[in-house]
PDB file of C-alpha atoms in Angstrom:
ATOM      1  CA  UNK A   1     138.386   5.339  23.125  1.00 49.00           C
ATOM      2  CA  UNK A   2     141.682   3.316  22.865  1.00 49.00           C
ATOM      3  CA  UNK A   3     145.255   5.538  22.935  1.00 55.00           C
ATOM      4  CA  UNK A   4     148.859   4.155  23.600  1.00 53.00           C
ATOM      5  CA  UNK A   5     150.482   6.337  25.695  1.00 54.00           C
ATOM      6  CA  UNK A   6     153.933   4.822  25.001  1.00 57.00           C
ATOM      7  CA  UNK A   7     155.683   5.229  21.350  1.00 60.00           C
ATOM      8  CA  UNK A   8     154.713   2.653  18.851  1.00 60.00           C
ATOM      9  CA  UNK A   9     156.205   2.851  15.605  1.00 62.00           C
ATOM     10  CA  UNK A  10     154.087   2.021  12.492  1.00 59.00           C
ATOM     11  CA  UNK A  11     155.208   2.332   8.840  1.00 64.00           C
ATOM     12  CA  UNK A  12     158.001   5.078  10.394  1.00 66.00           C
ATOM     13  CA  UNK A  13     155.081   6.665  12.231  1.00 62.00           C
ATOM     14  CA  UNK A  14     155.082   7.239  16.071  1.00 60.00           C
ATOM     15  CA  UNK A  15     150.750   6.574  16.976  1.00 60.00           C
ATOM     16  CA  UNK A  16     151.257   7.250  20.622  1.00 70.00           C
ATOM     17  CA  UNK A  17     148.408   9.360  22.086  1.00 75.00           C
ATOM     18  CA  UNK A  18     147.930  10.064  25.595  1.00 79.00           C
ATOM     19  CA  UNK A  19     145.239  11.603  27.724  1.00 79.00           C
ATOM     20  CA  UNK A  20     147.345  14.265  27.978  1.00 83.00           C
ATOM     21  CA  UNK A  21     148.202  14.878  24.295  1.00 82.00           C
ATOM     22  CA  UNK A  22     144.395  15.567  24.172  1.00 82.00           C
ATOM     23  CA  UNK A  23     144.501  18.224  26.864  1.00 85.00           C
ATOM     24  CA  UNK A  24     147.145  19.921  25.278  1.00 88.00           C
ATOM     25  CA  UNK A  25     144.801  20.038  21.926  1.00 86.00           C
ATOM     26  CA  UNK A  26     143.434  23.038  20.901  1.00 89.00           C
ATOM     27  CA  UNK A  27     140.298  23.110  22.984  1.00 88.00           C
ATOM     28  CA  UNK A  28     140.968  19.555  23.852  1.00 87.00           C
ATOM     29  CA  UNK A  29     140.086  17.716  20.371  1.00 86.00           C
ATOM     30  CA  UNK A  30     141.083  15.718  18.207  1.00 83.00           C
ATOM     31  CA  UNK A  31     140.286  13.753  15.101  1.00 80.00           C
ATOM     32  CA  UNK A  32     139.868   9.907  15.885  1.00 75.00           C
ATOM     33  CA  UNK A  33     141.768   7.917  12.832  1.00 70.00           C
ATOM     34  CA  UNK A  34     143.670   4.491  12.890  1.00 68.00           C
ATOM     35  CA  UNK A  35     141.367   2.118  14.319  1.00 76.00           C
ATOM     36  CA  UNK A  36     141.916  -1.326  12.838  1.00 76.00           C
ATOM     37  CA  UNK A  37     139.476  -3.068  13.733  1.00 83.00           C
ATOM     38  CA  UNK A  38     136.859  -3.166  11.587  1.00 88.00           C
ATOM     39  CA  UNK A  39     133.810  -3.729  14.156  1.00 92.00           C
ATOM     40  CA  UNK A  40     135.129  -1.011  16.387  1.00 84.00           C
ATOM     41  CA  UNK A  41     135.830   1.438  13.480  1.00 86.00           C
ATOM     42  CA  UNK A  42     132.212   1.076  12.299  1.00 91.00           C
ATOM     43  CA  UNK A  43     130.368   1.154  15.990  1.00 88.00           C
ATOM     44  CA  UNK A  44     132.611   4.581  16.342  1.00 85.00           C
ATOM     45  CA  UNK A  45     131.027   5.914  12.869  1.00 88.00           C
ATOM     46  CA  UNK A  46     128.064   4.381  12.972  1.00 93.00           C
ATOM     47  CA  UNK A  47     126.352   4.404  16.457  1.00 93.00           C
ATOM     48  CA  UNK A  48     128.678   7.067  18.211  1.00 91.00           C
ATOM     49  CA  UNK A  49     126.543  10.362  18.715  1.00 94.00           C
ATOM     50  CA  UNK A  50     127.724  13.521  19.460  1.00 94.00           C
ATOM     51  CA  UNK A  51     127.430  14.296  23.174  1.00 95.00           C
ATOM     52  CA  UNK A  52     128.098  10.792  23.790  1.00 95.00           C
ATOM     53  CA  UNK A  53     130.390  10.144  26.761  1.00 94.00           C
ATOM     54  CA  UNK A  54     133.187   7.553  26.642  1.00 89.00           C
ATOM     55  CA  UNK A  55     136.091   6.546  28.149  1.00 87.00           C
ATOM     56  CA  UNK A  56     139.817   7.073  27.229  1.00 85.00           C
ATOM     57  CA  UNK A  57     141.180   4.028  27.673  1.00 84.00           C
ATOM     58  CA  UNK A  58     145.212   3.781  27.764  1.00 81.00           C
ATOM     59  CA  UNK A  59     146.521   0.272  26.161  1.00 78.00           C
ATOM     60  CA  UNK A  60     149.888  -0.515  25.134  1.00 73.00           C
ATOM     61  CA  UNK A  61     151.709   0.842  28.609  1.00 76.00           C
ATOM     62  CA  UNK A  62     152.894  -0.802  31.565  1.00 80.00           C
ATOM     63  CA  UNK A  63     149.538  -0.388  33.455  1.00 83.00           C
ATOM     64  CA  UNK A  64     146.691  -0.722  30.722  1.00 84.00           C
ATOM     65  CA  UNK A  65     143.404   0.930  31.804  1.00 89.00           C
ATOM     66  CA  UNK A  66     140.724   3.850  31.851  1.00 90.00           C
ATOM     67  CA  UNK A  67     142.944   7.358  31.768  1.00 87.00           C
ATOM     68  CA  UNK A  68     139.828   9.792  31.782  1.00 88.00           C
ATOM     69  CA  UNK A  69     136.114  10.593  30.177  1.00 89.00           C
ATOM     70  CA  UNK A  70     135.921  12.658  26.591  1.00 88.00           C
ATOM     71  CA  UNK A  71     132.635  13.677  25.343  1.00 90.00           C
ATOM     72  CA  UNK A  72     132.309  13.511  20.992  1.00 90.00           C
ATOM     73  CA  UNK A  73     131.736  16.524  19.522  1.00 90.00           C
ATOM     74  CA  UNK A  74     131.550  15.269  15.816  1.00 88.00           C
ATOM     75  CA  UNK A  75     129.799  12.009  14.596  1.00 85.00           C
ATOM     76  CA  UNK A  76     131.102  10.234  11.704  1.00 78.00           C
TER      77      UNK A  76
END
């Protein structure tokens, strides 16, 4: 899973997400939205399971690389 843990503004929107913004969640979840990329967007609703471990993966910073594991708890 791909996050930007430095501010990116987008149509007047900040999409920064960081590792930590997840732990901070309410029981550490959160919806996955905004992936452009079509390929990637339809692996993650397609072939993504629940249970499934992945990495959190911080692009868009100063050091780009993997930030932590998450485990999906909803397919689709």
């Amino acid at each position: 899973m791909k996050s930007e843990p430095e501010s990116r503004i987008i149509k007047g929107i900040d999409v920064k997400f960081s590792i930590d913004d997840l732990q901070a969640m309410p029981d550490a979840t959160s919806q996955w939205d905004g992936v452009r990329n079509y390929k990637a967007r339809n692996y993650l609703r397609d072939d993504i399971k629940r249970g499934d471990k992945v990495l959190f993966y911080h692009s868009n910073c100063k050091v780009p690389g993997i930030a932590g594991l998450a485990i999906v708890t909803k397919e689709g």
